[in-house]
PDB file of C-alpha atoms in Angstrom:
ATOM      1  CA  UNK A   1      14.814   8.299  29.098  1.00  0.00           C
ATOM      2  CA  UNK A   2      14.438  11.612  27.253  1.00  0.00           C
ATOM      3  CA  UNK A   3      15.823  13.495  30.214  1.00  0.00           C
ATOM      4  CA  UNK A   4      18.897  11.276  30.271  1.00  0.00           C
ATOM      5  CA  UNK A   5      19.567  11.898  26.626  1.00  0.00           C
ATOM      6  CA  UNK A   6      19.449  15.636  27.155  1.00  0.00           C
ATOM      7  CA  UNK A   7      22.014  15.387  29.951  1.00  0.00           C
ATOM      8  CA  UNK A   8      24.188  13.009  27.994  1.00  0.00           C
ATOM      9  CA  UNK A   9      27.795  14.166  27.744  1.00  0.00           C
ATOM     10  CA  UNK A  10      29.052  15.418  24.429  1.00  0.00           C
ATOM     11  CA  UNK A  11      30.623  13.026  21.954  1.00  0.00           C
ATOM     12  CA  UNK A  12      34.145  13.310  20.593  1.00  0.00           C
ATOM     13  CA  UNK A  13      32.729  14.760  17.375  1.00  0.00           C
ATOM     14  CA  UNK A  14      30.817  17.476  19.239  1.00  0.00           C
ATOM     15  CA  UNK A  15      33.743  18.320  21.505  1.00  0.00           C
ATOM     16  CA  UNK A  16      36.074  18.608  18.523  1.00  0.00           C
ATOM     17  CA  UNK A  17      33.687  21.115  16.978  1.00  0.00           C
ATOM     18  CA  UNK A  18      33.629  23.105  20.227  1.00  0.00           C
ATOM     19  CA  UNK A  19      37.403  23.281  20.669  1.00  0.00           C
ATOM     20  CA  UNK A  20      37.817  24.537  17.115  1.00  0.00           C
ATOM     21  CA  UNK A  21      35.489  27.501  17.554  1.00  0.00           C
ATOM     22  CA  UNK A  22      37.834  29.903  19.351  1.00  0.00           C
ATOM     23  CA  UNK A  23      41.032  29.336  17.300  1.00  0.00           C
ATOM     24  CA  UNK A  24      39.172  29.445  13.985  1.00  0.00           C
ATOM     25  CA  UNK A  25      37.334  32.665  14.789  1.00  0.00           C
ATOM     26  CA  UNK A  26      40.487  34.206  16.289  1.00  0.00           C
ATOM     27  CA  UNK A  27      42.484  33.369  13.159  1.00  0.00           C
ATOM     28  CA  UNK A  28      39.738  34.872  11.015  1.00  0.00           C
ATOM     29  CA  UNK A  29      39.709  38.135  12.964  1.00  0.00           C
ATOM     30  CA  UNK A  30      43.510  38.395  12.865  1.00  0.00           C
ATOM     31  CA  UNK A  31      43.485  37.915   9.094  1.00  0.00           C
ATOM     32  CA  UNK A  32      40.795  40.589   8.680  1.00  0.00           C
ATOM     33  CA  UNK A  33      42.852  43.110  10.665  1.00  0.00           C
ATOM     34  CA  UNK A  34      46.107  42.100   9.008  1.00  0.00           C
ATOM     35  CA  UNK A  35      44.701  42.387   5.479  1.00  0.00           C
ATOM     36  CA  UNK A  36      43.029  45.718   6.233  1.00  0.00           C
ATOM     37  CA  UNK A  37      46.359  47.242   7.243  1.00  0.00           C
ATOM     38  CA  UNK A  38      48.462  45.573   4.561  1.00  0.00           C
ATOM     39  CA  UNK A  39      46.159  46.380   1.655  1.00  0.00           C
ATOM     40  CA  UNK A  40      45.519  49.907   2.843  1.00  0.00           C
ATOM     41  CA  UNK A  41      41.738  49.859   2.393  1.00  0.00           C
ATOM     42  CA  UNK A  42      40.085  53.205   1.631  1.00  0.00           C
ATOM     43  CA  UNK A  43      37.946  54.411   4.533  1.00  0.00           C
ATOM     44  CA  UNK A  44      34.712  54.268   2.584  1.00  0.00           C
ATOM     45  CA  UNK A  45      35.290  50.588   1.720  1.00  0.00           C
ATOM     46  CA  UNK A  46      36.444  49.334   5.114  1.00  0.00           C
ATOM     47  CA  UNK A  47      32.947  48.609   6.462  1.00  0.00           C
ATOM     48  CA  UNK A  48      31.610  46.641   3.438  1.00  0.00           C
ATOM     49  CA  UNK A  49      34.873  44.684   3.110  1.00  0.00           C
ATOM     50  CA  UNK A  50      34.913  43.795   6.815  1.00  0.00           C
ATOM     51  CA  UNK A  51      31.197  42.901   6.792  1.00  0.00           C
ATOM     52  CA  UNK A  52      31.785  40.502   3.899  1.00  0.00           C
ATOM     53  CA  UNK A  53      34.714  38.987   5.799  1.00  0.00           C
ATOM     54  CA  UNK A  54      32.557  38.409   8.885  1.00  0.00           C
ATOM     55  CA  UNK A  55      29.905  36.748   6.713  1.00  0.00           C
ATOM     56  CA  UNK A  56      32.560  34.441   5.260  1.00  0.00           C
ATOM     57  CA  UNK A  57      33.794  33.558   8.775  1.00  0.00           C
ATOM     58  CA  UNK A  58      30.212  32.767   9.840  1.00  0.00           C
ATOM     59  CA  UNK A  59      29.574  30.526   6.820  1.00  0.00           C
ATOM     60  CA  UNK A  60      32.864  28.679   7.246  1.00  0.00           C
ATOM     61  CA  UNK A  61      32.535  28.103  10.996  1.00  0.00           C
ATOM     62  CA  UNK A  62      28.835  27.350  11.352  1.00  0.00           C
ATOM     63  CA  UNK A  63      27.897  25.804   7.985  1.00  0.00           C
ATOM     64  CA  UNK A  64      30.971  24.317   6.293  1.00  0.00           C
ATOM     65  CA  UNK A  65      33.036  23.314   9.346  1.00  0.00           C
ATOM     66  CA  UNK A  66      30.338  21.069  10.930  1.00  0.00           C
ATOM     67  CA  UNK A  67      30.132  19.104   7.671  1.00  0.00           C
ATOM     68  CA  UNK A  68      33.886  18.620   7.264  1.00  0.00           C
ATOM     69  CA  UNK A  69      34.303  17.928  10.986  1.00  0.00           C
ATOM     70  CA  UNK A  70      31.691  15.174  10.783  1.00  0.00           C
ATOM     71  CA  UNK A  71      33.428  13.581   7.801  1.00  0.00           C
ATOM     72  CA  UNK A  72      36.673  13.375   9.769  1.00  0.00           C
ATOM     73  CA  UNK A  73      35.517  12.514  13.290  1.00  0.00           C
ATOM     74  CA  UNK A  74      32.136  10.710  13.050  1.00  0.00           C
ATOM     75  CA  UNK A  75      33.469   7.139  12.723  1.00  0.00           C
ATOM     76  CA  UNK A  76      36.191   7.745  15.300  1.00  0.00           C
ATOM     77  CA  UNK A  77      33.658   9.290  17.670  1.00  0.00           C
ATOM     78  CA  UNK A  78      31.401   6.216  17.393  1.00  0.00           C
ATOM     79  CA  UNK A  79      34.337   3.879  18.063  1.00  0.00           C
ATOM     80  CA  UNK A  80      35.359   5.912  21.121  1.00  0.00           C
ATOM     81  CA  UNK A  81      31.840   5.610  22.488  1.00  0.00           C
ATOM     82  CA  UNK A  82      32.003   1.833  22.013  1.00  0.00           C
ATOM     83  CA  UNK A  83      35.386   1.762  23.787  1.00  0.00           C
ATOM     84  CA  UNK A  84      33.904   3.618  26.773  1.00  0.00           C
ATOM     85  CA  UNK A  85      30.965   1.186  26.976  1.00  0.00           C
ATOM     86  CA  UNK A  86      32.529  -2.202  26.297  1.00  0.00           C
ATOM     87  CA  UNK A  87      35.646  -4.202  27.126  1.00  0.00           C
ATOM     88  CA  UNK A  88      38.482  -3.978  24.588  1.00  0.00           C
ATOM     89  CA  UNK A  89      41.778  -5.739  23.998  1.00  0.00           C
ATOM     90  CA  UNK A  90      45.219  -4.105  24.000  1.00  0.00           C
ATOM     91  CA  UNK A  91      45.444  -4.442  20.233  1.00  0.00           C
ATOM     92  CA  UNK A  92      42.054  -2.776  19.770  1.00  0.00           C
ATOM     93  CA  UNK A  93      43.036   0.091  22.069  1.00  0.00           C
ATOM     94  CA  UNK A  94      46.343   0.508  20.235  1.00  0.00           C
ATOM     95  CA  UNK A  95      44.555   0.738  16.899  1.00  0.00           C
ATOM     96  CA  UNK A  96      42.144   3.272  18.373  1.00  0.00           C
ATOM     97  CA  UNK A  97      45.047   5.244  19.878  1.00  0.00           C
ATOM     98  CA  UNK A  98      46.718   5.433  16.468  1.00  0.00           C
ATOM     99  CA  UNK A  99      43.548   6.903  14.946  1.00  0.00           C
ATOM    100  CA  UNK A 100      43.057   9.379  17.794  1.00  0.00           C
ATOM    101  CA  UNK A 101      46.623  10.665  17.630  1.00  0.00           C
ATOM    102  CA  UNK A 102      46.462  11.127  13.850  1.00  0.00           C
ATOM    103  CA  UNK A 103      43.257  13.143  14.125  1.00  0.00           C
ATOM    104  CA  UNK A 104      44.913  16.566  14.842  1.00  0.00           C
ATOM    105  CA  UNK A 105      46.793  16.413  11.535  1.00  0.00           C
ATOM    106  CA  UNK A 106      43.553  15.722   9.665  1.00  0.00           C
ATOM    107  CA  UNK A 107      41.784  18.538  11.491  1.00  0.00           C
ATOM    108  CA  UNK A 108      44.656  20.900  10.703  1.00  0.00           C
ATOM    109  CA  UNK A 109      44.543  20.021   6.999  1.00  0.00           C
ATOM    110  CA  UNK A 110      40.777  20.489   6.974  1.00  0.00           C
ATOM    111  CA  UNK A 111      41.071  23.937   8.557  1.00  0.00           C
ATOM    112  CA  UNK A 112      43.875  24.921   6.170  1.00  0.00           C
ATOM    113  CA  UNK A 113      41.808  24.024   3.108  1.00  0.00           C
ATOM    114  CA  UNK A 114      38.490  25.469   4.309  1.00  0.00           C
ATOM    115  CA  UNK A 115      40.033  28.590   5.822  1.00  0.00           C
ATOM    116  CA  UNK A 116      42.254  29.140   2.799  1.00  0.00           C
ATOM    117  CA  UNK A 117      39.349  28.721   0.371  1.00  0.00           C
ATOM    118  CA  UNK A 118      37.131  31.146   2.283  1.00  0.00           C
ATOM    119  CA  UNK A 119      39.893  33.718   2.729  1.00  0.00           C
ATOM    120  CA  UNK A 120      40.815  33.443  -0.968  1.00  0.00           C
ATOM    121  CA  UNK A 121      37.206  34.155  -1.985  1.00  0.00           C
ATOM    122  CA  UNK A 122      37.213  37.204   0.297  1.00  0.00           C
ATOM    123  CA  UNK A 123      40.478  38.557  -1.124  1.00  0.00           C
ATOM    124  CA  UNK A 124      39.351  37.968  -4.712  1.00  0.00           C
ATOM    125  CA  UNK A 125      36.225  39.982  -3.908  1.00  0.00           C
ATOM    126  CA  UNK A 126      38.484  43.032  -3.579  1.00  0.00           C
ATOM    127  CA  UNK A 127      38.665  43.081  -7.356  1.00  0.00           C
ATOM    128  CA  UNK A 128      35.255  41.562  -8.116  1.00  0.00           C
ATOM    129  CA  UNK A 129      33.028  43.709  -5.903  1.00  0.00           C
ATOM    130  CA  UNK A 130      35.101  46.603  -4.562  1.00  0.00           C
ATOM    131  CA  UNK A 131      37.371  47.436  -7.530  1.00  0.00           C
ATOM    132  CA  UNK A 132      40.494  47.662  -5.342  1.00  0.00           C
ATOM    133  CA  UNK A 133      42.853  46.437  -8.065  1.00  0.00           C
ATOM    134  CA  UNK A 134      45.328  43.613  -8.540  1.00  0.00           C
ATOM    135  CA  UNK A 135      47.783  45.097  -6.031  1.00  0.00           C
ATOM    136  CA  UNK A 136      45.288  44.753  -3.200  1.00  0.00           C
ATOM    137  CA  UNK A 137      44.541  41.177  -4.215  1.00  0.00           C
ATOM    138  CA  UNK A 138      48.262  40.346  -4.273  1.00  0.00           C
ATOM    139  CA  UNK A 139      48.941  41.669  -0.785  1.00  0.00           C
ATOM    140  CA  UNK A 140      45.702  40.104   0.410  1.00  0.00           C
ATOM    141  CA  UNK A 141      47.003  36.691  -0.604  1.00  0.00           C
ATOM    142  CA  UNK A 142      50.275  37.403   1.175  1.00  0.00           C
ATOM    143  CA  UNK A 143      48.269  38.046   4.341  1.00  0.00           C
ATOM    144  CA  UNK A 144      46.044  34.982   4.112  1.00  0.00           C
ATOM    145  CA  UNK A 145      49.112  32.785   3.600  1.00  0.00           C
ATOM    146  CA  UNK A 146      50.242  33.695   7.115  1.00  0.00           C
ATOM    147  CA  UNK A 147      46.676  33.605   8.453  1.00  0.00           C
ATOM    148  CA  UNK A 148      45.890  30.202   6.979  1.00  0.00           C
ATOM    149  CA  UNK A 149      49.115  28.806   8.381  1.00  0.00           C
ATOM    150  CA  UNK A 150      48.294  30.194  11.817  1.00  0.00           C
ATOM    151  CA  UNK A 151      44.823  28.634  11.585  1.00  0.00           C
ATOM    152  CA  UNK A 152      46.437  25.287  10.696  1.00  0.00           C
ATOM    153  CA  UNK A 153      48.776  25.275  13.690  1.00  0.00           C
ATOM    154  CA  UNK A 154      46.117  26.521  16.120  1.00  0.00           C
ATOM    155  CA  UNK A 155      43.654  23.876  14.931  1.00  0.00           C
ATOM    156  CA  UNK A 156      46.246  21.146  15.440  1.00  0.00           C
ATOM    157  CA  UNK A 157      47.202  22.464  18.886  1.00  0.00           C
ATOM    158  CA  UNK A 158      43.653  22.731  20.220  1.00  0.00           C
ATOM    159  CA  UNK A 159      42.507  19.419  18.739  1.00  0.00           C
ATOM    160  CA  UNK A 160      45.672  17.825  20.144  1.00  0.00           C
ATOM    161  CA  UNK A 161      44.563  18.731  23.682  1.00  0.00           C
ATOM    162  CA  UNK A 162      41.271  16.921  23.202  1.00  0.00           C
ATOM    163  CA  UNK A 163      42.879  13.911  21.529  1.00  0.00           C
ATOM    164  CA  UNK A 164      45.485  13.774  24.299  1.00  0.00           C
ATOM    165  CA  UNK A 165      42.715  13.420  26.876  1.00  0.00           C
ATOM    166  CA  UNK A 166      41.431  10.290  25.156  1.00  0.00           C
ATOM    167  CA  UNK A 167      44.936   9.064  24.336  1.00  0.00           C
ATOM    168  CA  UNK A 168      46.065   9.171  27.975  1.00  0.00           C
ATOM    169  CA  UNK A 169      43.064   7.083  29.011  1.00  0.00           C
ATOM    170  CA  UNK A 170      43.750   4.517  26.299  1.00  0.00           C
ATOM    171  CA  UNK A 171      47.409   4.190  27.294  1.00  0.00           C
ATOM    172  CA  UNK A 172      46.481   3.964  30.985  1.00  0.00           C
ATOM    173  CA  UNK A 173      44.181   1.032  30.232  1.00  0.00           C
ATOM    174  CA  UNK A 174      46.989  -0.732  28.399  1.00  0.00           C
ATOM    175  CA  UNK A 175      48.208  -0.871  24.802  1.00  0.00           C
ATOM    176  CA  UNK A 176      50.210  -3.317  22.712  1.00  0.00           C
ATOM    177  CA  UNK A 177      53.755  -3.030  24.104  1.00  0.00           C
ATOM    178  CA  UNK A 178      55.369  -4.602  21.056  1.00  0.00           C
ATOM    179  CA  UNK A 179      53.845  -2.043  18.714  1.00  0.00           C
ATOM    180  CA  UNK A 180      54.782   0.790  21.076  1.00  0.00           C
ATOM    181  CA  UNK A 181      58.393  -0.407  21.186  1.00  0.00           C
ATOM    182  CA  UNK A 182      58.405  -0.613  17.405  1.00  0.00           C
ATOM    183  CA  UNK A 183      56.786   2.766  16.611  1.00  0.00           C
ATOM    184  CA  UNK A 184      57.518   4.720  19.828  1.00  0.00           C
ATOM    185  CA  UNK A 185      54.844   7.352  19.096  1.00  0.00           C
ATOM    186  CA  UNK A 186      51.611   7.672  17.115  1.00  0.00           C
ATOM    187  CA  UNK A 187      51.350  11.395  16.479  1.00  0.00           C
ATOM    188  CA  UNK A 188      53.409  14.162  14.949  1.00  0.00           C
ATOM    189  CA  UNK A 189      57.124  13.708  15.651  1.00  0.00           C
ATOM    190  CA  UNK A 190      59.132  16.300  17.584  1.00  0.00           C
ATOM    191  CA  UNK A 191      61.034  17.259  14.423  1.00  0.00           C
ATOM    192  CA  UNK A 192      57.835  18.205  12.608  1.00  0.00           C
ATOM    193  CA  UNK A 193      56.534  19.989  15.701  1.00  0.00           C
ATOM    194  CA  UNK A 194      59.596  22.265  15.737  1.00  0.00           C
ATOM    195  CA  UNK A 195      59.306  22.720  11.977  1.00  0.00           C
ATOM    196  CA  UNK A 196      55.642  23.750  12.174  1.00  0.00           C
ATOM    197  CA  UNK A 197      55.872  25.934  15.289  1.00  0.00           C
ATOM    198  CA  UNK A 198      59.243  27.639  14.890  1.00  0.00           C
ATOM    199  CA  UNK A 199      61.140  27.189  11.620  1.00  0.00           C
ATOM    200  CA  UNK A 200      58.370  27.720   9.051  1.00  0.00           C
ATOM    201  CA  UNK A 201      56.801  30.690  10.928  1.00  0.00           C
ATOM    202  CA  UNK A 202      60.226  32.365  11.132  1.00  0.00           C
ATOM    203  CA  UNK A 203      60.737  31.868   7.396  1.00  0.00           C
ATOM    204  CA  UNK A 204      57.294  33.300   6.618  1.00  0.00           C
ATOM    205  CA  UNK A 205      57.824  36.283   8.940  1.00  0.00           C
ATOM    206  CA  UNK A 206      61.170  37.059   7.306  1.00  0.00           C
ATOM    207  CA  UNK A 207      59.561  36.884   3.872  1.00  0.00           C
ATOM    208  CA  UNK A 208      56.957  39.398   5.020  1.00  0.00           C
ATOM    209  CA  UNK A 209      59.657  41.719   6.391  1.00  0.00           C
ATOM    210  CA  UNK A 210      61.507  41.569   3.073  1.00  0.00           C
ATOM    211  CA  UNK A 211      58.291  42.216   1.171  1.00  0.00           C
ATOM    212  CA  UNK A 212      57.460  45.206   3.389  1.00  0.00           C
ATOM    213  CA  UNK A 213      60.941  46.661   2.882  1.00  0.00           C
ATOM    214  CA  UNK A 214      60.632  46.150  -0.874  1.00  0.00           C
ATOM    215  CA  UNK A 215      57.365  48.100  -0.955  1.00  0.00           C
ATOM    216  CA  UNK A 216      59.122  51.232   0.279  1.00  0.00           C
ATOM    217  CA  UNK A 217      61.829  51.105  -2.397  1.00  0.00           C
ATOM    218  CA  UNK A 218      61.588  52.977  -5.676  1.00  0.00           C
ATOM    219  CA  UNK A 219      62.224  49.772  -7.637  1.00  0.00           C
ATOM    220  CA  UNK A 220      58.937  48.207  -6.463  1.00  0.00           C
ATOM    221  CA  UNK A 221      56.534  48.137  -9.451  1.00  0.00           C
ATOM    222  CA  UNK A 222      53.526  47.640  -7.173  1.00  0.00           C
ATOM    223  CA  UNK A 223      52.329  50.845  -5.586  1.00  0.00           C
ATOM    224  CA  UNK A 224      50.299  50.509  -2.393  1.00  0.00           C
ATOM    225  CA  UNK A 225      49.455  53.285   0.047  1.00  0.00           C
ATOM    226  CA  UNK A 226      51.154  51.853   3.127  1.00  0.00           C
ATOM    227  CA  UNK A 227      52.015  54.125   6.049  1.00  0.00           C
ATOM    228  CA  UNK A 228      54.858  53.668   8.493  1.00  0.00           C
ATOM    229  CA  UNK A 229      52.297  52.858  11.224  1.00  0.00           C
ATOM    230  CA  UNK A 230      50.780  50.089   9.104  1.00  0.00           C
ATOM    231  CA  UNK A 231      54.254  48.773   8.355  1.00  0.00           C
ATOM    232  CA  UNK A 232      55.052  48.721  12.086  1.00  0.00           C
ATOM    233  CA  UNK A 233      51.776  46.952  12.983  1.00  0.00           C
ATOM    234  CA  UNK A 234      52.304  44.278  10.324  1.00  0.00           C
ATOM    235  CA  UNK A 235      55.873  43.583  11.473  1.00  0.00           C
ATOM    236  CA  UNK A 236      54.875  43.451  15.142  1.00  0.00           C
ATOM    237  CA  UNK A 237      51.950  41.135  14.323  1.00  0.00           C
ATOM    238  CA  UNK A 238      54.290  38.750  12.519  1.00  0.00           C
ATOM    239  CA  UNK A 239      56.656  38.702  15.502  1.00  0.00           C
ATOM    240  CA  UNK A 240      53.753  38.095  17.899  1.00  0.00           C
ATOM    241  CA  UNK A 241      52.518  35.146  15.821  1.00  0.00           C
ATOM    242  CA  UNK A 242      55.990  33.568  15.752  1.00  0.00           C
ATOM    243  CA  UNK A 243      56.397  34.137  19.491  1.00  0.00           C
ATOM    244  CA  UNK A 244      52.970  32.690  20.314  1.00  0.00           C
ATOM    245  CA  UNK A 245      53.604  29.535  18.284  1.00  0.00           C
ATOM    246  CA  UNK A 246      57.016  29.101  19.922  1.00  0.00           C
ATOM    247  CA  UNK A 247      55.462  29.398  23.391  1.00  0.00           C
ATOM    248  CA  UNK A 248      52.851  26.800  22.436  1.00  0.00           C
ATOM    249  CA  UNK A 249      55.423  24.169  21.530  1.00  0.00           C
ATOM    250  CA  UNK A 250      57.501  25.050  24.601  1.00  0.00           C
ATOM    251  CA  UNK A 251      54.531  24.437  26.903  1.00  0.00           C
ATOM    252  CA  UNK A 252      53.738  21.160  25.175  1.00  0.00           C
ATOM    253  CA  UNK A 253      57.289  19.887  25.566  1.00  0.00           C
ATOM    254  CA  UNK A 254      57.491  21.036  29.174  1.00  0.00           C
ATOM    255  CA  UNK A 255      54.305  19.125  29.969  1.00  0.00           C
ATOM    256  CA  UNK A 256      56.037  15.796  29.429  1.00  0.00           C
ATOM    257  CA  UNK A 257      59.249  16.957  31.114  1.00  0.00           C
ATOM    258  CA  UNK A 258      57.332  18.111  34.202  1.00  0.00           C
ATOM    259  CA  UNK A 259      55.552  14.756  34.350  1.00  0.00           C
ATOM    260  CA  UNK A 260      58.853  12.873  34.515  1.00  0.00           C
ATOM    261  CA  UNK A 261      60.276  15.358  37.027  1.00  0.00           C
ATOM    262  CA  UNK A 262      57.285  14.921  39.338  1.00  0.00           C
ATOM    263  CA  UNK A 263      57.741  11.154  39.308  1.00  0.00           C
ATOM    264  CA  UNK A 264      61.455  11.417  40.063  1.00  0.00           C
ATOM    265  CA  UNK A 265      60.758  13.852  42.897  1.00  0.00           C
ATOM    266  CA  UNK A 266      58.243  11.364  44.326  1.00  0.00           C
ATOM    267  CA  UNK A 267      60.900   8.644  44.199  1.00  0.00           C
ATOM    268  CA  UNK A 268      63.214  10.807  46.351  1.00  0.00           C
ATOM    269  CA  UNK A 269      60.843  10.376  49.290  1.00  0.00           C
ATOM    270  CA  UNK A 270      61.800   6.691  49.400  1.00  0.00           C
ATOM    271  CA  UNK A 271      58.251   5.339  49.221  1.00  0.00           C
ATOM    272  CA  UNK A 272      58.213   3.872  45.727  1.00  0.00           C
ATOM    273  CA  UNK A 273      54.755   2.401  46.265  1.00  0.00           C
ATOM    274  CA  UNK A 274      53.300   5.920  46.299  1.00  0.00           C
ATOM    275  CA  UNK A 275      54.831   6.937  42.969  1.00  0.00           C
ATOM    276  CA  UNK A 276      52.068   7.379  40.411  1.00  0.00           C
ATOM    277  CA  UNK A 277      52.500   7.031  36.681  1.00  0.00           C
ATOM    278  CA  UNK A 278      52.520  10.271  34.708  1.00  0.00           C
ATOM    279  CA  UNK A 279      49.828  10.577  32.031  1.00  0.00           C
ATOM    280  CA  UNK A 280      51.095  10.000  28.501  1.00  0.00           C
ATOM    281  CA  UNK A 281      49.339   9.797  25.148  1.00  0.00           C
ATOM    282  CA  UNK A 282      52.341   8.531  23.129  1.00  0.00           C
ATOM    283  CA  UNK A 283      51.825  11.402  20.704  1.00  0.00           C
ATOM    284  CA  UNK A 284      55.529  12.228  20.280  1.00  0.00           C
ATOM    285  CA  UNK A 285      59.067  11.321  21.364  1.00  0.00           C
ATOM    286  CA  UNK A 286      58.758  13.191  24.654  1.00  0.00           C
ATOM    287  CA  UNK A 287      55.605  11.318  25.585  1.00  0.00           C
ATOM    288  CA  UNK A 288      57.313   8.040  24.683  1.00  0.00           C
ATOM    289  CA  UNK A 289      60.021   8.913  27.206  1.00  0.00           C
ATOM    290  CA  UNK A 290      57.311   9.359  29.833  1.00  0.00           C
ATOM    291  CA  UNK A 291      55.927   5.945  28.847  1.00  0.00           C
ATOM    292  CA  UNK A 292      59.355   4.354  29.345  1.00  0.00           C
ATOM    293  CA  UNK A 293      59.757   5.953  32.786  1.00  0.00           C
ATOM    294  CA  UNK A 294      56.282   4.718  33.737  1.00  0.00           C
ATOM    295  CA  UNK A 295      57.254   1.207  32.652  1.00  0.00           C
ATOM    296  CA  UNK A 296      60.419   1.313  34.761  1.00  0.00           C
ATOM    297  CA  UNK A 297      58.508   2.541  37.827  1.00  0.00           C
ATOM    298  CA  UNK A 298      55.937  -0.217  37.338  1.00  0.00           C
ATOM    299  CA  UNK A 299      58.728  -2.818  37.053  1.00  0.00           C
ATOM    300  CA  UNK A 300      60.404  -1.589  40.255  1.00  0.00           C
ATOM    301  CA  UNK A 301      57.092  -1.632  42.135  1.00  0.00           C
ATOM    302  CA  UNK A 302      56.397  -5.208  40.963  1.00  0.00           C
ATOM    303  CA  UNK A 303      59.877  -6.341  42.074  1.00  0.00           C
ATOM    304  CA  UNK A 304      59.345  -4.792  45.507  1.00  0.00           C
ATOM    305  CA  UNK A 305      55.923  -6.400  45.738  1.00  0.00           C
ATOM    306  CA  UNK A 306      57.313  -9.831  44.873  1.00  0.00           C
ATOM    307  CA  UNK A 307      60.208  -9.343  47.308  1.00  0.00           C
ATOM    308  CA  UNK A 308      57.854  -8.571  50.186  1.00  0.00           C
ATOM    309  CA  UNK A 309      55.842 -11.764  49.675  1.00  0.00           C
TER     310      UNK A 309
END
């Protein structure tokens, strides 16, 4: 019995903690680099400032995050285990699907608050411990605004992949059709996806460009030692972040489009019995379209089956 428990597969709660490790740490490292260039840290203070930042990242990821992750996912994780063990009704699976698909938004908010709080403490330490002045603190907060936002979107994207895995299985087993027809999707709508991945990042990047240009004017009351190279790196980093987030939403949208295309290509062969339903988690409008196509294929297959009897 003990050996079985050791080999037991990870729960939803544990897997959610695992998928958040890479994006959270990556966002932390990007913020550290971004702030170091933007603030223009003196050479003698780079090492202690970076060491403190790494300590903050460690505390957030390995001490605070497990606690907040458990608060969000523990009950849902237990219910998913029960679903995998026992028989459930369509209504029960639909209710569970709704909770699973809303989980990425909760995870994203959790990361935004925890990451933002930790990064704010680090930036405030510029004045508390390192005597870098109010200017450094100001530009530090400008940097963590972009970093915290990136951490939010990355957390939602990576947690979405895990939730989608469970969501597809729930939909495949069968959900309440009336509720699906009424709500269409149970996650973040396509409008908000575009807003989070494209529009808001572009606005933030433009604000940073304007701020950088303002620094080099004589009218700027805040004096920061910022070289042309640092200015170039900051601008390029902002463009890379916007581009990466845009690619992420593009891939997510194309996933559902490719699923429908594969089904239609299978129908061209003429053997409708061999057409398999595309996986869908009903997380957004695109996935609802996949669900509708699956329903039509299932209806056609049933008609052919009845006609052959």
